[in-house]
GROMACS .gro file of C-alpha atoms in nm:
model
  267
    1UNK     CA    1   1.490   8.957   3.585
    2UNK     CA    2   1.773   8.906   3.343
    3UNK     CA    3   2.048   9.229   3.393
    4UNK     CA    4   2.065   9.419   3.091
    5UNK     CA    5   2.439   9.348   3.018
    6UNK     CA    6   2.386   8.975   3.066
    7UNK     CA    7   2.126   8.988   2.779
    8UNK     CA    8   2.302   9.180   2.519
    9UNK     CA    9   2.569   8.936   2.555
   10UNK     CA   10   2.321   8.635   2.550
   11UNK     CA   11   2.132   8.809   2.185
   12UNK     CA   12   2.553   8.854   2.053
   13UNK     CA   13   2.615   8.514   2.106
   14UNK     CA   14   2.277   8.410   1.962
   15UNK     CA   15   2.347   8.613   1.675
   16UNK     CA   16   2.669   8.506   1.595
   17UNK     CA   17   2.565   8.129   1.626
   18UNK     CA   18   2.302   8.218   1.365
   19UNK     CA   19   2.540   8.397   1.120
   20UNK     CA   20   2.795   8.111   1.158
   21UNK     CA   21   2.459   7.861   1.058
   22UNK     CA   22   2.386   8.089   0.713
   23UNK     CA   23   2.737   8.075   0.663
   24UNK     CA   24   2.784   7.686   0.660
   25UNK     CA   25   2.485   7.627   0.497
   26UNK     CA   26   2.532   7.871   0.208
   27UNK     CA   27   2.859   7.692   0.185
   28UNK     CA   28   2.721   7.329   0.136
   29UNK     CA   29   2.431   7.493  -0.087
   30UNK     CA   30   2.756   7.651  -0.301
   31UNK     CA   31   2.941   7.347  -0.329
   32UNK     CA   32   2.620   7.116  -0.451
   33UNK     CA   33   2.660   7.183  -0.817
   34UNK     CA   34   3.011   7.080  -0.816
   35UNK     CA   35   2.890   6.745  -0.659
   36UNK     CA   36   2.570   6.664  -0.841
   37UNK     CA   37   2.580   6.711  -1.231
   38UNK     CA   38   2.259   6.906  -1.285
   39UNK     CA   39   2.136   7.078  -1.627
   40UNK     CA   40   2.083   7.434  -1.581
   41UNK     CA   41   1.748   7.626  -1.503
   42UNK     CA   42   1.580   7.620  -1.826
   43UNK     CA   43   1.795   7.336  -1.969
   44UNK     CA   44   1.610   6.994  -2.124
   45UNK     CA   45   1.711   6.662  -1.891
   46UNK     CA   46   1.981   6.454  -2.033
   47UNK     CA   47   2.150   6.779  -2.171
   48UNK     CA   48   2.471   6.665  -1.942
   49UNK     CA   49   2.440   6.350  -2.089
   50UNK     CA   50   2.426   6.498  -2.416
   51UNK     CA   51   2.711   6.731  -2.357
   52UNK     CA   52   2.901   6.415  -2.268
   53UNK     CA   53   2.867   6.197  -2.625
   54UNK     CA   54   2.987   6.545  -2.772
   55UNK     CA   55   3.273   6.574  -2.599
   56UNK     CA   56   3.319   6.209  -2.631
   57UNK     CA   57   3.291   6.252  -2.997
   58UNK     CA   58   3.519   6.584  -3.021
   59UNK     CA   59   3.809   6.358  -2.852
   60UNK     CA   60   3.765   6.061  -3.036
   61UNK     CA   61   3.545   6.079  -3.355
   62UNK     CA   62   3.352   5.782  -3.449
   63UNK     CA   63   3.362   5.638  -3.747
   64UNK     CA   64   3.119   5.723  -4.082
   65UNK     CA   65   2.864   5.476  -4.124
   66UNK     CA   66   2.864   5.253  -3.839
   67UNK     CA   67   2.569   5.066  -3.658
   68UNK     CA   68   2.451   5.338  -3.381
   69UNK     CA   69   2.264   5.199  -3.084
   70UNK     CA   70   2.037   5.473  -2.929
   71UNK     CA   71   1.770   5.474  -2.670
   72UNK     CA   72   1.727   5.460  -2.313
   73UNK     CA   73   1.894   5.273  -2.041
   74UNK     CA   74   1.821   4.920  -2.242
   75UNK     CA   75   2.131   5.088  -2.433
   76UNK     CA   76   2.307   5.257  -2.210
   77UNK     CA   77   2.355   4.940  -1.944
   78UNK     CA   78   2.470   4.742  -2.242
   79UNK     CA   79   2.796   4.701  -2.146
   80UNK     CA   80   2.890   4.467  -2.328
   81UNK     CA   81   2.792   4.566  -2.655
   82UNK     CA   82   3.103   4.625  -2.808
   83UNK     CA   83   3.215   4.267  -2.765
   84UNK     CA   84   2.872   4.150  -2.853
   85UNK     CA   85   2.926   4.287  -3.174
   86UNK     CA   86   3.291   4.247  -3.242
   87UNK     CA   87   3.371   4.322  -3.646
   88UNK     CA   88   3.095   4.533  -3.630
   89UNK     CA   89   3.159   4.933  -3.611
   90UNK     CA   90   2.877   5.013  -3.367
   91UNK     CA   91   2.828   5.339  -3.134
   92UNK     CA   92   2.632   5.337  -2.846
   93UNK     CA   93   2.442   5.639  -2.704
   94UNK     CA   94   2.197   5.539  -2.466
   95UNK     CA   95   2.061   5.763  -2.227
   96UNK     CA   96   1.847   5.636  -1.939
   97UNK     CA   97   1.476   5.743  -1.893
   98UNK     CA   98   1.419   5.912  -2.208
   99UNK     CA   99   1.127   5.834  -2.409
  100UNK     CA  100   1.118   5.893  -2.782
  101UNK     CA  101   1.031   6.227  -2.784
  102UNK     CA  102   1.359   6.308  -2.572
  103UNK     CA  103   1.524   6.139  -2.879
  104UNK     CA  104   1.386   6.348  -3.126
  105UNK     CA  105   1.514   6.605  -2.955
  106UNK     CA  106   1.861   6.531  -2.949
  107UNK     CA  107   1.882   6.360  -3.271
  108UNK     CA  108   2.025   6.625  -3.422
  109UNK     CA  109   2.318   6.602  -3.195
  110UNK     CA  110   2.382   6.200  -3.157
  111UNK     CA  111   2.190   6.069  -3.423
  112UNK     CA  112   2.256   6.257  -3.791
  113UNK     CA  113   2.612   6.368  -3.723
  114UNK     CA  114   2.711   5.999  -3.762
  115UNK     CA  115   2.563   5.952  -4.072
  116UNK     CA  116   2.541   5.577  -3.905
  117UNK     CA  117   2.433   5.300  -4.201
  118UNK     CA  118   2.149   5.167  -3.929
  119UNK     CA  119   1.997   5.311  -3.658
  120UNK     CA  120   1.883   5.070  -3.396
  121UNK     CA  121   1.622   5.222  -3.140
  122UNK     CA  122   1.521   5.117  -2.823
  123UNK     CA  123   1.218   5.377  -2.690
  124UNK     CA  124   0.875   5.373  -2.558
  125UNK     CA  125   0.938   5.149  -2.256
  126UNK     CA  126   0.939   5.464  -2.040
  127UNK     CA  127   0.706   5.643  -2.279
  128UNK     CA  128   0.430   5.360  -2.155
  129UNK     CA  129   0.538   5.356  -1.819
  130UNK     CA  130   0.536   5.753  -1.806
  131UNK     CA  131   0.108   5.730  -1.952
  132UNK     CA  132   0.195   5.815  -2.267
  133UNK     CA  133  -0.079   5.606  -2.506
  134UNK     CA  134   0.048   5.358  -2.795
  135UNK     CA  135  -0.028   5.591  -3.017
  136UNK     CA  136   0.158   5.911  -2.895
  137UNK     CA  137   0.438   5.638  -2.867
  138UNK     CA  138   0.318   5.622  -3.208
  139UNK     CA  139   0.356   5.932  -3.332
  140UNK     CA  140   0.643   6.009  -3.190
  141UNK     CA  141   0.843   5.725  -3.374
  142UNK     CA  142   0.718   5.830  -3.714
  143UNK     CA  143   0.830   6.163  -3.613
  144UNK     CA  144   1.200   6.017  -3.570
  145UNK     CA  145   1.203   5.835  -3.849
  146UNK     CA  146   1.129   6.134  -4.066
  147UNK     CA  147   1.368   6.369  -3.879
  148UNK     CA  148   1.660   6.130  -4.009
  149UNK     CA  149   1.514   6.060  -4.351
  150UNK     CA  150   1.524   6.376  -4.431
  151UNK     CA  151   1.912   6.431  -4.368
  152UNK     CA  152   2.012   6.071  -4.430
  153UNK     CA  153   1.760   5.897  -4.661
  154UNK     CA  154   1.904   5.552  -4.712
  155UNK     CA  155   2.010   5.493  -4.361
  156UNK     CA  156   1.799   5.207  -4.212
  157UNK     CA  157   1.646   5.245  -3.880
  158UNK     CA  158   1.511   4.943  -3.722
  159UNK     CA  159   1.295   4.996  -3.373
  160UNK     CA  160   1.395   4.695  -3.113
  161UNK     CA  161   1.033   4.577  -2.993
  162UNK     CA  162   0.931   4.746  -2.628
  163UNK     CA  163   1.016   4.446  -2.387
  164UNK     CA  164   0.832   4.282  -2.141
  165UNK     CA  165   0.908   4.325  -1.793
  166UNK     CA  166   0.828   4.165  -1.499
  167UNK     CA  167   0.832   4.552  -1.309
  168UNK     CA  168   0.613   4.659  -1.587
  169UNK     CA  169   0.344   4.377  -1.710
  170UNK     CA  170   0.036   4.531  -1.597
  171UNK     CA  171   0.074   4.742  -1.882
  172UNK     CA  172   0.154   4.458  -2.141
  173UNK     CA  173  -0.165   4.584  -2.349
  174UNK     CA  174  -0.061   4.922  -2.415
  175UNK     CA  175   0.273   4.770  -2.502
  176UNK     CA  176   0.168   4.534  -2.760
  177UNK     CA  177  -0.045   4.794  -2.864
  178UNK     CA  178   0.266   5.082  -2.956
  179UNK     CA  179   0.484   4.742  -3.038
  180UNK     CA  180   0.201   4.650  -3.359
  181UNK     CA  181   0.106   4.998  -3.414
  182UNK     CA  182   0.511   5.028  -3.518
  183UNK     CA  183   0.548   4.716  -3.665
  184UNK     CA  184   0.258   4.841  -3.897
  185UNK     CA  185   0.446   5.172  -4.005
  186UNK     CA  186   0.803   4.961  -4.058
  187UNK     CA  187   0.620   4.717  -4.328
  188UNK     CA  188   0.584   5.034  -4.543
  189UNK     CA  189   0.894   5.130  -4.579
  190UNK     CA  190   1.225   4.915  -4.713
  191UNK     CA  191   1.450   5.122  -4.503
  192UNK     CA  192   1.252   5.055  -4.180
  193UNK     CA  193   1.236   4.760  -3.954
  194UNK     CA  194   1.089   4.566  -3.657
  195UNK     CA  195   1.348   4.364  -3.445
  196UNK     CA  196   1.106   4.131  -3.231
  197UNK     CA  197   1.281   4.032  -2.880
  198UNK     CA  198   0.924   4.080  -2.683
  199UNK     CA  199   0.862   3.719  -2.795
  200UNK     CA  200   1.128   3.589  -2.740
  201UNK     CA  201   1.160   3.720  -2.367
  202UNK     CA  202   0.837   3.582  -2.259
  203UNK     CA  203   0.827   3.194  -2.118
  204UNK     CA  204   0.629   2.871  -2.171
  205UNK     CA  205   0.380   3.055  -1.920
  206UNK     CA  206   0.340   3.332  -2.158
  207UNK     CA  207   0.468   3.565  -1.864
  208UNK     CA  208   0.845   3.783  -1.902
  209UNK     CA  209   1.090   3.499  -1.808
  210UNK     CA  210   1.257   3.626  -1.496
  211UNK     CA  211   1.611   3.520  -1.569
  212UNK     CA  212   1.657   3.800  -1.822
  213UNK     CA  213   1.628   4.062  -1.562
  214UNK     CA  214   1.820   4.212  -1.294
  215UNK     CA  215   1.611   4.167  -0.958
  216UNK     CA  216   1.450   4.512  -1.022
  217UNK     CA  217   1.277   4.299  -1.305
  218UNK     CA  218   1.319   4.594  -1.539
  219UNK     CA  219   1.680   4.607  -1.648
  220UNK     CA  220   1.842   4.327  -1.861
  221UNK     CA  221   2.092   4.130  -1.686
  222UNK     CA  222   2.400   3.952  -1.893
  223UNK     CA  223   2.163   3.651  -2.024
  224UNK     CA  224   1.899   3.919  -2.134
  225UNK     CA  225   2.126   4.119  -2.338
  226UNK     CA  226   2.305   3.835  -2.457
  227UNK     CA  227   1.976   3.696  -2.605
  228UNK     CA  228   1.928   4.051  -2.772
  229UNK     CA  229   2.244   4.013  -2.924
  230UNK     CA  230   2.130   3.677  -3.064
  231UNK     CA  231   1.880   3.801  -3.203
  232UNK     CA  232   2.055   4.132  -3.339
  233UNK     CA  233   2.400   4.010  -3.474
  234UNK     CA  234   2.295   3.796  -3.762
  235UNK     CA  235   2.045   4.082  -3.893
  236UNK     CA  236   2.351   4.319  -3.855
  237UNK     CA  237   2.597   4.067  -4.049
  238UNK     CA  238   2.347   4.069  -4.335
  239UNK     CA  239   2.312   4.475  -4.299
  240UNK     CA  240   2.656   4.537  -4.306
  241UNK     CA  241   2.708   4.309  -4.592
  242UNK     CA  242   2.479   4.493  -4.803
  243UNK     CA  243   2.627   4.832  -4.720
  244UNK     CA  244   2.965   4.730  -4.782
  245UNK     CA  245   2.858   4.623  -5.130
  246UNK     CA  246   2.893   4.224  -5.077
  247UNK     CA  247   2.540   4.171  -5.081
  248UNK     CA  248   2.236   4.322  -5.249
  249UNK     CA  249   2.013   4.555  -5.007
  250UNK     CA  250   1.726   4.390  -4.857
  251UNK     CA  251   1.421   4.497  -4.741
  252UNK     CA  252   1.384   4.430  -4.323
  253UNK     CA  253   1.061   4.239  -4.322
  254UNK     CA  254   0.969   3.893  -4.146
  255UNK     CA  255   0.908   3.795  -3.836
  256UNK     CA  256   0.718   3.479  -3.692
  257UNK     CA  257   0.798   3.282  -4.021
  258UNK     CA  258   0.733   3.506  -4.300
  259UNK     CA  259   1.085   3.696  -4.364
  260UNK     CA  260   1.161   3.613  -4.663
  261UNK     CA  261   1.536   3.473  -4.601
  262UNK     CA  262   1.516   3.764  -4.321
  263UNK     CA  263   1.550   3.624  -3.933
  264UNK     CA  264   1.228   3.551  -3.845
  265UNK     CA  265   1.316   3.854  -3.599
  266UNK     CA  266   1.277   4.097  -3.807
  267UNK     CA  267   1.011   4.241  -4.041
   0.00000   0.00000   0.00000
């Protein structure tokens, strides 16, 4: 039998072990937030990104009626895009895994307080991959595009094609799918347009050519975006021409031959 004193000592020392356990590990719990960037309970994800272009913005406004560049991570890993586009006023605000509803959502606060000339958007890659059907994907687009319309009505917006991926071709149907569905909707209106890089990312096989992508075969590595930017500069030398008055306003429409002095990207 254990003597009495021996085991009130023994439960004190167990008890102070335990204290000095709650202690540390309230500590560590305390100091996670100031670690780890997290929105707050109740807060939408991306809101820290969010917060970030508006402080961005607050420090070092952006100019009026520049090219924005919005979408998910397609965008934001485009680091190179101000080069790309040198003589060109662009702004990029990409913010990795939304989908197009998370940009409706925050349009209000990185899209319209630009008043950007064009809008390119790159969205529905993670909408697909998330379940979402082509036409949610769909909807959700035409939802955008009336959200600015109706607070900038001559700004163009032109939706860059959802890629193909290596990571992500077993759902190639739904993507060509959401891809025609908003190709459809751009032909109806002069201010919209389609910018067509799924076709020109896919090889002689008729399969995503591999050397675009990083090794996760999702994300576009320096010869991906720089055939993007191929594809995207001349449309945007034309755009800007016509907003800065040196050439008449054109409707975006084209694409696989029929663009009426339009690259055959866009339609």
């Amino acid at each position: 039998m254990i003597p009495a004193r021996s085991a009130g000592r023994e439960c004190l020392r167990t008890a102070r072990a335990a204290c000095l356990g709650l202690a540390v590990l309230g500590a560590a719990c305390g100091a996670a937030p100031a670690q780890v960037q997290r929105p707050a309970q109740g807060e939408r994800p991306f809101e820290v990104e969010i917060r970030r272009f508006e402080e961005e913005d607050r420090r070092s406004p952006p100019p009026p009626h520049a090219v924005l560049f919005t979408g998910s991570s397609s965008i934001r890993l485009w680091s190179t895009l101000a080069r790309d586009f040198e003589g060109i006023p662009v702004i990029q605000r990409g913010f990795g895994g939304s989908q197009m509803a998370d940009l409706v959502h925050y349009a209000p606060r990185i899209v319209l307080p630009y008043r950007p000339g064009t809008v390119l958007v790159y969205e529905g890659d993670n909408d697909i991959a998330s379940g979402k059907t082509p036409r949610q994907v769909h909807k959700d687009w035409r939802a955008l595009v009336g959200l600015i319309h109706r607070e900038l009505p001559s700004t163009h917006i032109l939706f860059i094609s959802i890629k193909p991926s290596p990571a992500r071709w077993r759902m190639v149907r739904r993507v060509r799918e959401a891809n025609a569905l908003i190709r459809r909707h751009c032909s109806t209106d002069r201010r919209l347009g389609y910018v067509d890089v799924f076709t020109r990312m896919l090889g002689r096989d008729g399969r995503p050519r591999r050397e675009l992508f990083l090794e996760d075969g999702l994300h576009l590595n320096a010869e991906g975006y720089a055939l993007w930017t191929r594809i995207i500069r001349p449309l945007l030398r034309r755009e800007r021409a016509a907003v800065e008055g040196r050439a008449a306003p054109e409707r975006f429409r084209g694409g696989g031959g029929s663009g009426r002095g339009l690259p055959a990207a866009v339609s």
